[in-house]
PDB file of C-alpha atoms in Angstrom:
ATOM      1  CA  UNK A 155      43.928  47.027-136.919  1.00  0.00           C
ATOM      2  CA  UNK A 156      41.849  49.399-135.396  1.00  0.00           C
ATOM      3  CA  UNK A 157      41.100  49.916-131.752  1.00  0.00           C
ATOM      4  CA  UNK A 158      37.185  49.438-131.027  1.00  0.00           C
ATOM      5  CA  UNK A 159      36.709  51.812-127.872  1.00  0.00           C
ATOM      6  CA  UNK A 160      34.414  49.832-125.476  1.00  0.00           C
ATOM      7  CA  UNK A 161      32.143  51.870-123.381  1.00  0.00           C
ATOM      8  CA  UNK A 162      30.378  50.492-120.525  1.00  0.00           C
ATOM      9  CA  UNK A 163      27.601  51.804-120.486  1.00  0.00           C
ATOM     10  CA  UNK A 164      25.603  51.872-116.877  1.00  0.00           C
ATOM     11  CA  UNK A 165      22.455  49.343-117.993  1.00  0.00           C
ATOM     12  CA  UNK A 166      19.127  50.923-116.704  1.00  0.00           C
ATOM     13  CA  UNK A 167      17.049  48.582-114.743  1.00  0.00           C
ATOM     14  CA  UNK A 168      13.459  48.346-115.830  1.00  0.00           C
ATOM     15  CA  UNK A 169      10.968  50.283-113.463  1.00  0.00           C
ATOM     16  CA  UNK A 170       8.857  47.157-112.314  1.00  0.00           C
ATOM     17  CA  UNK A 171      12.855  45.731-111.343  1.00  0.00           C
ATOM     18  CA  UNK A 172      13.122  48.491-108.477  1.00  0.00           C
ATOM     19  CA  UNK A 173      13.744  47.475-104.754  1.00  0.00           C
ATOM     20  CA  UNK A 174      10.571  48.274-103.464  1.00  0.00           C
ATOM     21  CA  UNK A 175       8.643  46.196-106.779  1.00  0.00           C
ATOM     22  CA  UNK A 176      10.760  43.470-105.920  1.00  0.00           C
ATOM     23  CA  UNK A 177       9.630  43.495-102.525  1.00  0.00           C
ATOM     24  CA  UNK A 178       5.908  43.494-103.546  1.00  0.00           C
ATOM     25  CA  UNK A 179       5.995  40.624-106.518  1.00  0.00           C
ATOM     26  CA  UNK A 180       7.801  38.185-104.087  1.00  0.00           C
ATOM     27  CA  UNK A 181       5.190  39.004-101.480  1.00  0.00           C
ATOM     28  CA  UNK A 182       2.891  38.240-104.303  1.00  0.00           C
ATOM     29  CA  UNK A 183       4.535  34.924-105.162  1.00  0.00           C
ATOM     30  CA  UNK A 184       4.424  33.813-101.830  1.00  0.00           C
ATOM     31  CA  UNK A 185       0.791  34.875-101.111  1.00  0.00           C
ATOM     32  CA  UNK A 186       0.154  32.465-104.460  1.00  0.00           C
ATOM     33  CA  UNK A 187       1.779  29.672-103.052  1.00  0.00           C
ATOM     34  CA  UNK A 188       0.446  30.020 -99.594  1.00  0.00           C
ATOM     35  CA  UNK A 189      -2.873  29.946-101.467  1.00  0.00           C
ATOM     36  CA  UNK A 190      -2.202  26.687-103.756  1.00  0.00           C
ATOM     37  CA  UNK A 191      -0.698  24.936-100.997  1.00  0.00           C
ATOM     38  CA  UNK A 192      -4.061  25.190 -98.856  1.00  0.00           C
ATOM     39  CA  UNK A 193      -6.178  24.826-102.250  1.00  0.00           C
ATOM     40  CA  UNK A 194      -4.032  21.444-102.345  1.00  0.00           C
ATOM     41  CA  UNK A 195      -4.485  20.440 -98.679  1.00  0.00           C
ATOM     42  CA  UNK A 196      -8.242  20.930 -98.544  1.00  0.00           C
ATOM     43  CA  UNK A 197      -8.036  18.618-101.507  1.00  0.00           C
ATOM     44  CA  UNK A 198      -6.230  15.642 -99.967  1.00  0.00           C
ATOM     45  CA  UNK A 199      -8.515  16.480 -96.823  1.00  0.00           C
ATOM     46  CA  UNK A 200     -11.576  16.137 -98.727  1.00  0.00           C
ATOM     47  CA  UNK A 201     -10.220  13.114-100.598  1.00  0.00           C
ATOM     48  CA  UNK A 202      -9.659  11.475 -97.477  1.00  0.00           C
ATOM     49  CA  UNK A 203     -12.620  12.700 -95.866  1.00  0.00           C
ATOM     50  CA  UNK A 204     -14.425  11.195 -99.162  1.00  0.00           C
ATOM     51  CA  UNK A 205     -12.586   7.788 -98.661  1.00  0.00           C
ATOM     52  CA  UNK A 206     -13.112   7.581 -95.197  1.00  0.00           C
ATOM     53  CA  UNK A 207     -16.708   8.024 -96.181  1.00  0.00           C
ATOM     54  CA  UNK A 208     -16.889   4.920 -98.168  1.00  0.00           C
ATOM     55  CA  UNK A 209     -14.588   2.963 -95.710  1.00  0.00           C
ATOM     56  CA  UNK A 210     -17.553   3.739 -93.002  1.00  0.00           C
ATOM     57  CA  UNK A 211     -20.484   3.062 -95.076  1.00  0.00           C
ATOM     58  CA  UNK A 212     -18.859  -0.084 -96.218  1.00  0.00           C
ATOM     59  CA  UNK A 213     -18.084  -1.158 -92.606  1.00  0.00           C
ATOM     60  CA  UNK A 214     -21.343  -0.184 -91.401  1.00  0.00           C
ATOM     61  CA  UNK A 215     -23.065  -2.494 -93.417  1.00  0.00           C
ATOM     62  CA  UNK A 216     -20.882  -5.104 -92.497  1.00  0.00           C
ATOM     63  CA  UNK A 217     -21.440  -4.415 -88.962  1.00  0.00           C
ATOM     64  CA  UNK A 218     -25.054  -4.661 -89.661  1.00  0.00           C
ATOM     65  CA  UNK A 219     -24.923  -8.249 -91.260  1.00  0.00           C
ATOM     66  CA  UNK A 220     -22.551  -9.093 -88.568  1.00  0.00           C
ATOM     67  CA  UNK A 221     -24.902  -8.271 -86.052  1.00  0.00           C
ATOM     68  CA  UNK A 222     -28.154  -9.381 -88.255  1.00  0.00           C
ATOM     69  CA  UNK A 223     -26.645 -12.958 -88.494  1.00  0.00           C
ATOM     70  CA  UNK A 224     -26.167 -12.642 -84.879  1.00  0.00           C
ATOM     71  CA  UNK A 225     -29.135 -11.911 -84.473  1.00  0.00           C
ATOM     72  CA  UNK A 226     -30.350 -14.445 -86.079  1.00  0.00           C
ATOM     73  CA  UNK A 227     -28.515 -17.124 -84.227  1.00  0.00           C
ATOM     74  CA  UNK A 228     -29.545 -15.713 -80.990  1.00  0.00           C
ATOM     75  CA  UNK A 229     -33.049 -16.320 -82.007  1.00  0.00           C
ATOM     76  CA  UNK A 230     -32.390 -19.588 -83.206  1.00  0.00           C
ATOM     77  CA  UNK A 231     -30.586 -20.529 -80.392  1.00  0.00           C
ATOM     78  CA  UNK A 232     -33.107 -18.540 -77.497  1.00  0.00           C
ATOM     79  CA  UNK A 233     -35.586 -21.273 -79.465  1.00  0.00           C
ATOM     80  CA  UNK A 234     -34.291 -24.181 -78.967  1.00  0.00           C
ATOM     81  CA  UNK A 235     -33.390 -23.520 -75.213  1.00  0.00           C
ATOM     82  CA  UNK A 236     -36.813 -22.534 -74.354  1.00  0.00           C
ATOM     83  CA  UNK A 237     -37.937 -25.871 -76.403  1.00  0.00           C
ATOM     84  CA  UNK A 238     -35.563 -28.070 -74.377  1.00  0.00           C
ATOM     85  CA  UNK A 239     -36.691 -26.140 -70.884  1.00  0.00           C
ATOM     86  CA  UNK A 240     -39.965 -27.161 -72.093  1.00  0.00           C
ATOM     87  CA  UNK A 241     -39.135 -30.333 -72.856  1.00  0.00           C
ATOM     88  CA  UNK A 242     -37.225 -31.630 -69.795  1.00  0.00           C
ATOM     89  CA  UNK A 243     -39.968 -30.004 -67.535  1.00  0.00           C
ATOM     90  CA  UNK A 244     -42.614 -32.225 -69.555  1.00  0.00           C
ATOM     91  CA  UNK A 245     -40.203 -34.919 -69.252  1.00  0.00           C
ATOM     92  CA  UNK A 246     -39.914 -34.293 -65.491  1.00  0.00           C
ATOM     93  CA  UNK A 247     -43.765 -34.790 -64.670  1.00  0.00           C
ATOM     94  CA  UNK A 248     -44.197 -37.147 -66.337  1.00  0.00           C
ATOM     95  CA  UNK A 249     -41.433 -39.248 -64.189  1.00  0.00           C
ATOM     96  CA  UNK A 250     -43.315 -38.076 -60.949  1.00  0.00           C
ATOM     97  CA  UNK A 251     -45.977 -39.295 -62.021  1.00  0.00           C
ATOM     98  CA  UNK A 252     -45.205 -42.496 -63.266  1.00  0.00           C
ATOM     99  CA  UNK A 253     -42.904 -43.083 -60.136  1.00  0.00           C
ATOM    100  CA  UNK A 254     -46.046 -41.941 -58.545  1.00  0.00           C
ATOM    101  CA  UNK A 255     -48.481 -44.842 -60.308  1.00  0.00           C
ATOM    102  CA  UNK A 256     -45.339 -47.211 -60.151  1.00  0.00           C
ATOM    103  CA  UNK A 257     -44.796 -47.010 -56.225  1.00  0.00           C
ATOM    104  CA  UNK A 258     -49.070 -46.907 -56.061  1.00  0.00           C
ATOM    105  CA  UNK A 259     -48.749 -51.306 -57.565  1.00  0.00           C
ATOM    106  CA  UNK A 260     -45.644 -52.049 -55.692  1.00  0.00           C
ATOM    107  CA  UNK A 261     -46.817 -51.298 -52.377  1.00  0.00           C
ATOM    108  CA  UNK A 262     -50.664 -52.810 -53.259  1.00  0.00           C
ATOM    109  CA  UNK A 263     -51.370 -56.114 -51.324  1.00  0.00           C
ATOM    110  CA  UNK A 264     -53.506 -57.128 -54.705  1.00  0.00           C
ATOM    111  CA  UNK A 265     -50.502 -57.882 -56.887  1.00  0.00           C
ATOM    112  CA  UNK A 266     -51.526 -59.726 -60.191  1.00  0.00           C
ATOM    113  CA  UNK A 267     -49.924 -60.437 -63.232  1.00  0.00           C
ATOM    114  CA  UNK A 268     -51.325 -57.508 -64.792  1.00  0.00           C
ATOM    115  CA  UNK A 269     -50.253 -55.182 -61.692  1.00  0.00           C
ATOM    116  CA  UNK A 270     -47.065 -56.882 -62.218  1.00  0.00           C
ATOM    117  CA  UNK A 271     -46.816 -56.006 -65.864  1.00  0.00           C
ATOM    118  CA  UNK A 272     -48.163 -52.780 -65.380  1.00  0.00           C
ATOM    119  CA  UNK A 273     -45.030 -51.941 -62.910  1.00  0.00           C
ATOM    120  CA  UNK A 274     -42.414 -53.540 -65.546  1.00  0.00           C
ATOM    121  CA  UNK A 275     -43.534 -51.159 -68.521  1.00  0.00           C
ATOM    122  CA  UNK A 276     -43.553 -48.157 -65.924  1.00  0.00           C
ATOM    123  CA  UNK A 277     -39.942 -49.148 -64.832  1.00  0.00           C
ATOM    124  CA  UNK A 278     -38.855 -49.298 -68.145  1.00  0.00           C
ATOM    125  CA  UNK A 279     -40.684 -45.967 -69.420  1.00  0.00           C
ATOM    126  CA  UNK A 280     -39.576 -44.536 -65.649  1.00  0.00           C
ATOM    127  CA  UNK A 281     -35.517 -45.165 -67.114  1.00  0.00           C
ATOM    128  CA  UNK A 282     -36.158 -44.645 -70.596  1.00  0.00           C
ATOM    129  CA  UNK A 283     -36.959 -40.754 -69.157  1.00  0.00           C
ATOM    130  CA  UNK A 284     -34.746 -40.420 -67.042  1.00  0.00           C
ATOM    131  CA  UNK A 285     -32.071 -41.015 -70.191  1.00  0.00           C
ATOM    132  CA  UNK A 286     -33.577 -38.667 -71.988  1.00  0.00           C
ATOM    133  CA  UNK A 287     -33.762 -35.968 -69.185  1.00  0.00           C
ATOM    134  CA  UNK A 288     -30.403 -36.029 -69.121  1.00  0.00           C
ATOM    135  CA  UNK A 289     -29.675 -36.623 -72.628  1.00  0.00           C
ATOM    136  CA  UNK A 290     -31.893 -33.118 -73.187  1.00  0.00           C
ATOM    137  CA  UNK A 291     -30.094 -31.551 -70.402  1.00  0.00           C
ATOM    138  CA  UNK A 292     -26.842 -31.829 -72.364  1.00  0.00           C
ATOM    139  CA  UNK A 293     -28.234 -30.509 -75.178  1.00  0.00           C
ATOM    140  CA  UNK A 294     -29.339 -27.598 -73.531  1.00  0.00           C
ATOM    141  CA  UNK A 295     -25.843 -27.035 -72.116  1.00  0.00           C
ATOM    142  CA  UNK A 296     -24.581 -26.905 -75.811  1.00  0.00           C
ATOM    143  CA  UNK A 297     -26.866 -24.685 -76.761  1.00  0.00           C
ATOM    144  CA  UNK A 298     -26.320 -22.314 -73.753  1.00  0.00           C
ATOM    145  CA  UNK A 299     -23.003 -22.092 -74.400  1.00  0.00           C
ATOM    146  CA  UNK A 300     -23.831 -21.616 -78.017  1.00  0.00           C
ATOM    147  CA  UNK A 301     -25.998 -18.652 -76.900  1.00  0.00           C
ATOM    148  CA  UNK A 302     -23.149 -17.394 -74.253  1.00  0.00           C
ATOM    149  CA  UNK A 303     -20.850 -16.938 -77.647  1.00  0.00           C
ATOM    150  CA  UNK A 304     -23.287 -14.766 -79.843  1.00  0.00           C
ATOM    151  CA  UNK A 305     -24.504 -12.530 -76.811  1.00  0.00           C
ATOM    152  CA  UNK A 306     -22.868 -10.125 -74.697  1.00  0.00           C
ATOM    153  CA  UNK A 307     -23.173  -9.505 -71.129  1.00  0.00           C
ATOM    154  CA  UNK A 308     -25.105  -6.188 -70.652  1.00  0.00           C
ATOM    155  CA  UNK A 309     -23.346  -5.341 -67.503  1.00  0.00           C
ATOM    156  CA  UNK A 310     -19.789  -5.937 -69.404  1.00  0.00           C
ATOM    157  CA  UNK A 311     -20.584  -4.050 -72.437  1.00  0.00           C
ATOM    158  CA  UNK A 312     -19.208  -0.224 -72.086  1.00  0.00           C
ATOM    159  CA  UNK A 313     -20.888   2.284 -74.156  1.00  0.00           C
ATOM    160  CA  UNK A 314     -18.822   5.171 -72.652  1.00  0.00           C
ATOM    161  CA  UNK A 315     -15.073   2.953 -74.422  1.00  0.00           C
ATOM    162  CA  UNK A 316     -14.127   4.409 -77.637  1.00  0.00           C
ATOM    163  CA  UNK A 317     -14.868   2.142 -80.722  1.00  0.00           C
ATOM    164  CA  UNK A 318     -12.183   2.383 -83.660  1.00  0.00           C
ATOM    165  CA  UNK A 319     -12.547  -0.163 -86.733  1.00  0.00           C
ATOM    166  CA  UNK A 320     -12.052   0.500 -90.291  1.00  0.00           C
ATOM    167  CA  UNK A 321     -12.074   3.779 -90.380  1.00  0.00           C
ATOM    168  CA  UNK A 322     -15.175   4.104 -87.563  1.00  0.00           C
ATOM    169  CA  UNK A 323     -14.278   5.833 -84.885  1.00  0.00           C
ATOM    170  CA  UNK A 324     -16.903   6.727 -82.150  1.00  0.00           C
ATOM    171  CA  UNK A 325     -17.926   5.751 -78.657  1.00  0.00           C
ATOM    172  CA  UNK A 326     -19.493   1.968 -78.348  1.00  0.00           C
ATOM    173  CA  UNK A 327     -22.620   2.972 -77.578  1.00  0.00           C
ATOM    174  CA  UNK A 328     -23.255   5.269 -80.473  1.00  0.00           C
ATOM    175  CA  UNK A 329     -22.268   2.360 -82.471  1.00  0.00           C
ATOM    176  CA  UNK A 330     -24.458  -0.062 -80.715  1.00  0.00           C
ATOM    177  CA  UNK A 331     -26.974   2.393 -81.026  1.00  0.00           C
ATOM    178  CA  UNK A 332     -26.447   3.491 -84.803  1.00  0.00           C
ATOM    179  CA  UNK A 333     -26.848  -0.467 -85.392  1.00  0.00           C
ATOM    180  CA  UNK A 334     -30.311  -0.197 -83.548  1.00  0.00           C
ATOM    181  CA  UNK A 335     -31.645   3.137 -85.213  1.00  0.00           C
ATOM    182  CA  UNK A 336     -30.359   2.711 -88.469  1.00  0.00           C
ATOM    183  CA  UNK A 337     -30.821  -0.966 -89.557  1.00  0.00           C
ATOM    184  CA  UNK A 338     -33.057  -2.174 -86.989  1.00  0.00           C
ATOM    185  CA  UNK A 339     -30.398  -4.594 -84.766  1.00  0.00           C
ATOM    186  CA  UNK A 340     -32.042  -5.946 -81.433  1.00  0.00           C
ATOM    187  CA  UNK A 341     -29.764  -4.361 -78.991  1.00  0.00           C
ATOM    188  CA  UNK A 342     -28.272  -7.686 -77.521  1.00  0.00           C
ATOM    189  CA  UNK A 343     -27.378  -8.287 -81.749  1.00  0.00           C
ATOM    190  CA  UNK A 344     -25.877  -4.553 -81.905  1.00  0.00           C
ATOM    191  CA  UNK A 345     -23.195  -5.027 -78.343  1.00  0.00           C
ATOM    192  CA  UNK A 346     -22.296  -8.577 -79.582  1.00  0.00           C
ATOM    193  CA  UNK A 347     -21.362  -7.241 -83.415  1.00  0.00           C
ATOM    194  CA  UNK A 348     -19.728  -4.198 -82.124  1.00  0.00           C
ATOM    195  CA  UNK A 349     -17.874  -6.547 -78.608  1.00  0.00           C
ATOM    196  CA  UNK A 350     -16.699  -8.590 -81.728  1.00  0.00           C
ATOM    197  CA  UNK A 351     -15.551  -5.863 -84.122  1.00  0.00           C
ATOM    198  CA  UNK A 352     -13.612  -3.739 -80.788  1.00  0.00           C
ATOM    199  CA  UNK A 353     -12.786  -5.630 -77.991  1.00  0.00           C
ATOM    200  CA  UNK A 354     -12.552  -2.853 -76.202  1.00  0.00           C
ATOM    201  CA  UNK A 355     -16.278  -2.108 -75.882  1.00  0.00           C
ATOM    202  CA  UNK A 356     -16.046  -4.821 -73.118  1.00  0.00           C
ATOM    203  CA  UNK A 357     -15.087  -3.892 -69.424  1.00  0.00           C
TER     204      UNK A 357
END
């Protein structure tokens, strides 16, 4: 058998496999990833920025109609007080003045059956009122405290408190006001819809 004479030969290195090459590709390398890895966060910030978008334009209108029905009720309701107000004071004189007529035939010397019928009917017309005074002035309670449930005390409301809701984040008052510029809220609508979305708009 015959000896095979191994020489090791020294194995050159490529030239771009030198030290100072080295150096500069993994520089390189990690330039490229520093690059990709910001490419890839301004993506997922942009993304999120994007769906935070549609969370907010999705909650604003909801806001809106929240504050639109509101709105709505407060008108409805700001009716119907005003009507009962009306009401009772109608109500009221005409009690004076049929307490007025009816003490007029009770004190008269001239009673007659006719002054004596006269003074039944206003007695009974006289309590028949007075029923429905205070049958209306319950009424009016419910609907004041109907009214006390869709508004929002002015003085209470904080527009300085910082509003956070589905992805809406801003002071109270830019929200109220947002409400008010943008879809045309009454500002007693745009605190209650907003006091009911953050509590914390209210002192």
């Amino acid at each position: 058998m015959a000896k095979i004479n191994l020489v090791t030969r020294e194995k050159k290195r490529p030239e771009w496999c030198n030290n100072e090459n080295l150096s500069g590709i993994a520089i390189m390398f990690f330039l490229l990833f520093l690059f990709l890895y910001s490419e890839e966060v301004s993506l997922f910030k942009a993304h999120e920025k994007k769906k935070i978008s549609v969370i907010s334009k999705a909650g604003n209108e909801q806001l809106s109609n929240l504050a639109a029905s509101l709105q709505g009720k407060q008108k409805a309701l700001g009716l119907r007080s005003e009507g009962l107000k009306e009401k009772i004071s109608d109500e009221k004189d005409t009690l004076i003045a049929d307490l007025e007529e009816y003490n007029e035939i009770v004190v008269s010397e001239e009673a007659t059956e006719e002054s004596a019928i006269a003074a039944t009917d206003l007695k009974e017309e006289i309590e028949t009122l007075e029923v429905l005074i205070e049958e209306d002035k319950e009424s009016l309670d419910v609907v004041t405290t109907d009214l006390e449930k869709v508004t929002v005390d002015s003085a209470k409301f904080c527009d300085e408190c910082e509003f956070n809701y589905s992805g809406l984040g801003t002071s109270c008052g830019l929200r109220k006001n947002y409400l008010m510029t943008v879809y045309s809220n009454t500002e007693e609508a745009a605190k209650a819809a907003v006091a009911q979305w953050d509590p914390n708009c209210m002192k």
